[in-house]
mmCIF file of C-alpha atoms in Angstrom:
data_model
loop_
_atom_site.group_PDB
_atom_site.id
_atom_site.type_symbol
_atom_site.label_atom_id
_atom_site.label_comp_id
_atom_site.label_asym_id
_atom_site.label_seq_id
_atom_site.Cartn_x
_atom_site.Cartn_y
_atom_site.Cartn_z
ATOM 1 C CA UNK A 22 118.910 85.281 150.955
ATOM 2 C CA UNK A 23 119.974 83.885 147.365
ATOM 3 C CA UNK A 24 121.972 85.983 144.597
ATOM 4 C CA UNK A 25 119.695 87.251 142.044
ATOM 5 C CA UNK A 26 120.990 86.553 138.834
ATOM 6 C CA UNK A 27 122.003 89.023 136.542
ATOM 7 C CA UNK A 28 120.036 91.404 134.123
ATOM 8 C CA UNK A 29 119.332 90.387 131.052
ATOM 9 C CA UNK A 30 118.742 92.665 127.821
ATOM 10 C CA UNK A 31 115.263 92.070 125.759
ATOM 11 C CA UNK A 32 114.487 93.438 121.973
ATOM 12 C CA UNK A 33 110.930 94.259 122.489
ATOM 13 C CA UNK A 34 109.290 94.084 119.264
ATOM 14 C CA UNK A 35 106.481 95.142 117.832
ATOM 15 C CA UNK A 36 103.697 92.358 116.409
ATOM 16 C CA UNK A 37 101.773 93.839 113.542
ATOM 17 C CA UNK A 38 103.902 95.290 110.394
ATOM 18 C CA UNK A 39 107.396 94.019 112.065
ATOM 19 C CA UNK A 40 106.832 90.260 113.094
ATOM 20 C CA UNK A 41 103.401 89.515 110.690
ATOM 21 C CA UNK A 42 101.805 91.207 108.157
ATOM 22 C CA UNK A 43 99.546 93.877 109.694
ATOM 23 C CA UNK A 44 95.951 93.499 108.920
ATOM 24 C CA UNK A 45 94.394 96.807 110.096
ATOM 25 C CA UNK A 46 92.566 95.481 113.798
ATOM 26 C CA UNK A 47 93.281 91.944 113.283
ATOM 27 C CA UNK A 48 90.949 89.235 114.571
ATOM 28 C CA UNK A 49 90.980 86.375 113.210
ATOM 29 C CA UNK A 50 93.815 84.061 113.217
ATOM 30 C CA UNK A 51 92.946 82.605 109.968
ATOM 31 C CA UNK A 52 94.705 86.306 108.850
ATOM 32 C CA UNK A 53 97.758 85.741 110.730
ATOM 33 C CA UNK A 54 100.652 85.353 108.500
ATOM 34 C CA UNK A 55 104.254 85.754 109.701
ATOM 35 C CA UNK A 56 107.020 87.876 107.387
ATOM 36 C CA UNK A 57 109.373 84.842 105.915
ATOM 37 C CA UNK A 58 112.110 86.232 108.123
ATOM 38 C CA UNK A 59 110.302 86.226 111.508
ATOM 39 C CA UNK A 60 111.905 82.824 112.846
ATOM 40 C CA UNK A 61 115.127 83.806 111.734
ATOM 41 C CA UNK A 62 115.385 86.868 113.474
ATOM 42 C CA UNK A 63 113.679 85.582 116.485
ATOM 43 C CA UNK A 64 116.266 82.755 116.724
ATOM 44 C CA UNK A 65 119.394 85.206 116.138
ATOM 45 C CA UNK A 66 118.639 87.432 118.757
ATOM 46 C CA UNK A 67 117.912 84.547 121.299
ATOM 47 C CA UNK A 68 121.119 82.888 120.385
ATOM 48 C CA UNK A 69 122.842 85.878 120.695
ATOM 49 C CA UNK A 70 121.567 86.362 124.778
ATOM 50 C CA UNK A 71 118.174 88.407 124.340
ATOM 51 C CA UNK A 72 114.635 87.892 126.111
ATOM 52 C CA UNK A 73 112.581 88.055 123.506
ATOM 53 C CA UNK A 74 109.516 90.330 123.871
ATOM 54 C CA UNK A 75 106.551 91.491 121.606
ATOM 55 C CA UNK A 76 105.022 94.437 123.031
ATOM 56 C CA UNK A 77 101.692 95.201 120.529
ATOM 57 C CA UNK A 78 98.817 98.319 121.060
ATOM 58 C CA UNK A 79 95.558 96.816 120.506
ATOM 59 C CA UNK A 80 93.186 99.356 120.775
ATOM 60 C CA UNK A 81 90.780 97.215 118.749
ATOM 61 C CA UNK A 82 89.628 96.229 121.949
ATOM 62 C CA UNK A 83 88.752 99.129 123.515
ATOM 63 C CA UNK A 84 86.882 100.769 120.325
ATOM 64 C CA UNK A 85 85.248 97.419 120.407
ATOM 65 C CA UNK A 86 86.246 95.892 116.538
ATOM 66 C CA UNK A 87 87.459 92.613 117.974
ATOM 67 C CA UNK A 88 87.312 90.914 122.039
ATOM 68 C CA UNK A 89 90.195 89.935 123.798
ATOM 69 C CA UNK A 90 88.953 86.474 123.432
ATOM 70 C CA UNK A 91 89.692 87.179 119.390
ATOM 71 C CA UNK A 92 93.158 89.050 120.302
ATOM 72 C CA UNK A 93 94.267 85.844 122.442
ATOM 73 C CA UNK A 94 92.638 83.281 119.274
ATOM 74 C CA UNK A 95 95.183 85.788 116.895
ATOM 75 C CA UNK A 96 98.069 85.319 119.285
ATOM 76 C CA UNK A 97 97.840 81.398 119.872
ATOM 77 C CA UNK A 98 97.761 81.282 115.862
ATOM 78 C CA UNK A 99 100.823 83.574 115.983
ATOM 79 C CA UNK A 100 102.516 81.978 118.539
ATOM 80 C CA UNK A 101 101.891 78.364 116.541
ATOM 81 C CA UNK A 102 103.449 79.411 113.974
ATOM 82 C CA UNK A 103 106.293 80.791 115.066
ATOM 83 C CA UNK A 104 106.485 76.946 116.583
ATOM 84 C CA UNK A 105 106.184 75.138 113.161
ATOM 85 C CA UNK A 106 108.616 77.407 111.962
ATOM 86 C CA UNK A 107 111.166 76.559 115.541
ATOM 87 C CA UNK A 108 111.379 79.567 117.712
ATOM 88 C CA UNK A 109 109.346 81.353 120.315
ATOM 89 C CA UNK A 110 108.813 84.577 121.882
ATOM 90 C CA UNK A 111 109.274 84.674 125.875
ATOM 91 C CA UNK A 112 106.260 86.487 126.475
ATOM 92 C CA UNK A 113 103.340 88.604 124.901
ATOM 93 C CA UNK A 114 102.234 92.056 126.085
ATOM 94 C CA UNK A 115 99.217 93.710 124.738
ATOM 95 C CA UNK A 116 97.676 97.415 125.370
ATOM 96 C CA UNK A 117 93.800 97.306 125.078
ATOM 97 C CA UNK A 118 93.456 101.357 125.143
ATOM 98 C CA UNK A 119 92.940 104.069 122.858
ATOM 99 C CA UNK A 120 95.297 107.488 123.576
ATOM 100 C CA UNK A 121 92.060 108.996 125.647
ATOM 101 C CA UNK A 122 92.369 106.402 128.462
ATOM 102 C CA UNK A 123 95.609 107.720 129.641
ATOM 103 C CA UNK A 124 97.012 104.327 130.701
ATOM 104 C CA UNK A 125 100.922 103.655 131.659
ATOM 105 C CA UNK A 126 100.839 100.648 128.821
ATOM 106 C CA UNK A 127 99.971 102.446 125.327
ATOM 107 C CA UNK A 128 103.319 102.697 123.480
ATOM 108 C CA UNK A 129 105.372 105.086 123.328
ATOM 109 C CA UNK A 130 104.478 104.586 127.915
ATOM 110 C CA UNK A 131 106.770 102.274 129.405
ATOM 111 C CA UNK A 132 104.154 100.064 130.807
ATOM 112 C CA UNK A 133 104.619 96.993 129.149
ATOM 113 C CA UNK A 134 108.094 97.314 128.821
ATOM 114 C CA UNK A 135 108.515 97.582 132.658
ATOM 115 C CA UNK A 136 105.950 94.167 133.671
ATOM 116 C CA UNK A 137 108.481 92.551 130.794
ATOM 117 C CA UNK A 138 111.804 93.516 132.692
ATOM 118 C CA UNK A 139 109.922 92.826 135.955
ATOM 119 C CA UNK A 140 108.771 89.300 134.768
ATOM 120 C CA UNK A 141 112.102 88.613 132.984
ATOM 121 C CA UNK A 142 114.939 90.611 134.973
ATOM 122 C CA UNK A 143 115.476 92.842 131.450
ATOM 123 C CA UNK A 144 117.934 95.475 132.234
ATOM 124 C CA UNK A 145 116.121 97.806 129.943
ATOM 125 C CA UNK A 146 118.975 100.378 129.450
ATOM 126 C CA UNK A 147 121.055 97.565 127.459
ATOM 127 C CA UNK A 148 117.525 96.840 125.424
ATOM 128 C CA UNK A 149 115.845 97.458 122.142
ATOM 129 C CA UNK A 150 112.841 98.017 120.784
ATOM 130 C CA UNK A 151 111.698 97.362 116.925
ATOM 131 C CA UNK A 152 108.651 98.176 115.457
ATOM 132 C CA UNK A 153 106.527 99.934 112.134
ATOM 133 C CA UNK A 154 106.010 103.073 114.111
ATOM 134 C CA UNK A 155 107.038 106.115 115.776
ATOM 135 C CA UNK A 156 105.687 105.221 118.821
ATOM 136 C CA UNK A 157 107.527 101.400 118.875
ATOM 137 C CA UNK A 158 110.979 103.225 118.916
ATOM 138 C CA UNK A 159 109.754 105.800 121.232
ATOM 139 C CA UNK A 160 109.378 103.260 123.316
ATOM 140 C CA UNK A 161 112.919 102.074 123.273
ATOM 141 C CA UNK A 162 113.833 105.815 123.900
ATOM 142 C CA UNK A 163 111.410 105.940 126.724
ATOM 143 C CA UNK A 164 112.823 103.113 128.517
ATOM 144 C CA UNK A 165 116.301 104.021 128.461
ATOM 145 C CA UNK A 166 117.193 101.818 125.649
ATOM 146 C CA UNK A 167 117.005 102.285 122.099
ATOM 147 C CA UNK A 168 114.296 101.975 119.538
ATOM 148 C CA UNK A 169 114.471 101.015 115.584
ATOM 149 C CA UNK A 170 112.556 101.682 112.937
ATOM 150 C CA UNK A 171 111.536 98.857 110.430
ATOM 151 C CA UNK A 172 109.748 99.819 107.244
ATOM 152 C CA UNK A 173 107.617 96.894 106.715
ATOM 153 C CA UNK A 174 103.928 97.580 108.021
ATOM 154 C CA UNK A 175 102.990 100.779 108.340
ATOM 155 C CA UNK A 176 106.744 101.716 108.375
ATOM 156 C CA UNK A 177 107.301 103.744 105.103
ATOM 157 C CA UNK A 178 104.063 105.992 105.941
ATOM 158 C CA UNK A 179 106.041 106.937 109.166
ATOM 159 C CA UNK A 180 109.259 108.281 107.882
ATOM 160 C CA UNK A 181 107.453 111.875 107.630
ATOM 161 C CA UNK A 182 106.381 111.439 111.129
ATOM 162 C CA UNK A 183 109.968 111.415 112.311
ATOM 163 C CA UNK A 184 111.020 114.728 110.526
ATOM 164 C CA UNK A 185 108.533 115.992 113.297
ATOM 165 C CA UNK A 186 110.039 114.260 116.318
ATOM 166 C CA UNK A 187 112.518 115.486 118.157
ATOM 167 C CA UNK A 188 113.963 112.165 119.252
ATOM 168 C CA UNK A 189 115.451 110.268 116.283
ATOM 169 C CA UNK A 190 115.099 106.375 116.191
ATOM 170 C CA UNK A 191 118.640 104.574 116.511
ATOM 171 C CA UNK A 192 118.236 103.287 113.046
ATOM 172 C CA UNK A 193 115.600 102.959 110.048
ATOM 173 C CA UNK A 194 115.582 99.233 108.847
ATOM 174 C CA UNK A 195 114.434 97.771 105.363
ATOM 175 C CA UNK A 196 113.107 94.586 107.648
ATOM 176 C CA UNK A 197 112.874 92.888 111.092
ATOM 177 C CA UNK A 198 116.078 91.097 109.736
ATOM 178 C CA UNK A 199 118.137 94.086 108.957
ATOM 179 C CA UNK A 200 117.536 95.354 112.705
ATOM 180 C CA UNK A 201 118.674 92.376 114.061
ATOM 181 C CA UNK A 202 122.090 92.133 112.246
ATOM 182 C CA UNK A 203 122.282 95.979 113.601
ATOM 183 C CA UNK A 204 121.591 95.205 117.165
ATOM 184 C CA UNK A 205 123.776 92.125 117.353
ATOM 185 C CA UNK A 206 126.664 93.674 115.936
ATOM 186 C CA UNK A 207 126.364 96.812 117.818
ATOM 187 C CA UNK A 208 126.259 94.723 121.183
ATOM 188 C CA UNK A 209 129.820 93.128 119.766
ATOM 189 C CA UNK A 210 130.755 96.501 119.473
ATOM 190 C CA UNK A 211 129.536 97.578 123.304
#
């Protein structure tokens, strides 16, 4: 029986309001249009050792204002071009529910975090999450990692949202950018 390799951390990020400008139940791809420091960030955190994730709730689908046909037309556009502009994500993960289904994938639920660390060996205790809402860093908490807040997107419009919480993100971040300078130089610091 063969070693298996060591655990790996992941930043887990959010799609719409972090990585491209959020649409309100995007479906069309023609729509799609990354934040001018997407690539960037991607490629730091990838050079720096992290899987890199994006973890999106796309309850469109389930209250039946776009298919999953149209979410997988938005995310080949997305994924395109993030290649024109020379870096990729490892792997999308996408929640089809609404709150009222109860499912283990809806963020701030672990589900989609835990098929990432299963699919990538993530040790998800030395991983982030980043995302435009409450329930994106949630998530990080959730998972036994830690979450960031970005205030692109739907970001500002949280901050009252987190007075209410009694978990705290790890940080609140002008941009995807500004996270990513965080996480890397708090691993240096770990």
């Amino acid at each position: 029986m063969g070693a298996r390799s060591a655990k790996v951390p992941a930043v887990f990020l959010d799609r719409d309001g972090t990585l491209i400008f959020d649409r309100n139940y995007l479906s069309s791809p023609e729509q799609v249009k990354l934040y001018s420091f997407a690539a960037e960030s991607i490629n730091r955190l990838r050079n720096a050792g992290f899987k890199i994730i994006v973890v999106t709730n796309q309850s469109g689908i389930s209250r039946g204002i776009f298919t999953e046909h149209e979410l997988q037309n938005v995310n080949r556009r997305f994924m395109s071009l993030l290649k024109t502009a020379k870096a990729e994500v490892d792997a999308i993960y996408y929640c089809p529910h609404v709150d009222s289904d109860n499912c283990s994938c809806r963020k701030p639920k672990v589900g989609m975090a835990l098929q990432g660390a299963k699919d990538f060996n993530v040790d998800l205790k030395k991983s982030y999450t980043v995302g435009d809402s409450v329930r994106d860093y949630l998530l990080g908490f959730n998972m036994g990692g830690r979450g960031i807040l970005v205030l692109t997107g739907y970001g500002k419009k949280q901050q009252p949202k987190i007075l209410k919480e009694e978990i705290k993100p790890m940080a609140i971040c002008r941009t995807l950018k500004q996270a990513v300078a965080l996480i890397i130089r708090s691993t240096k610091e770990n």
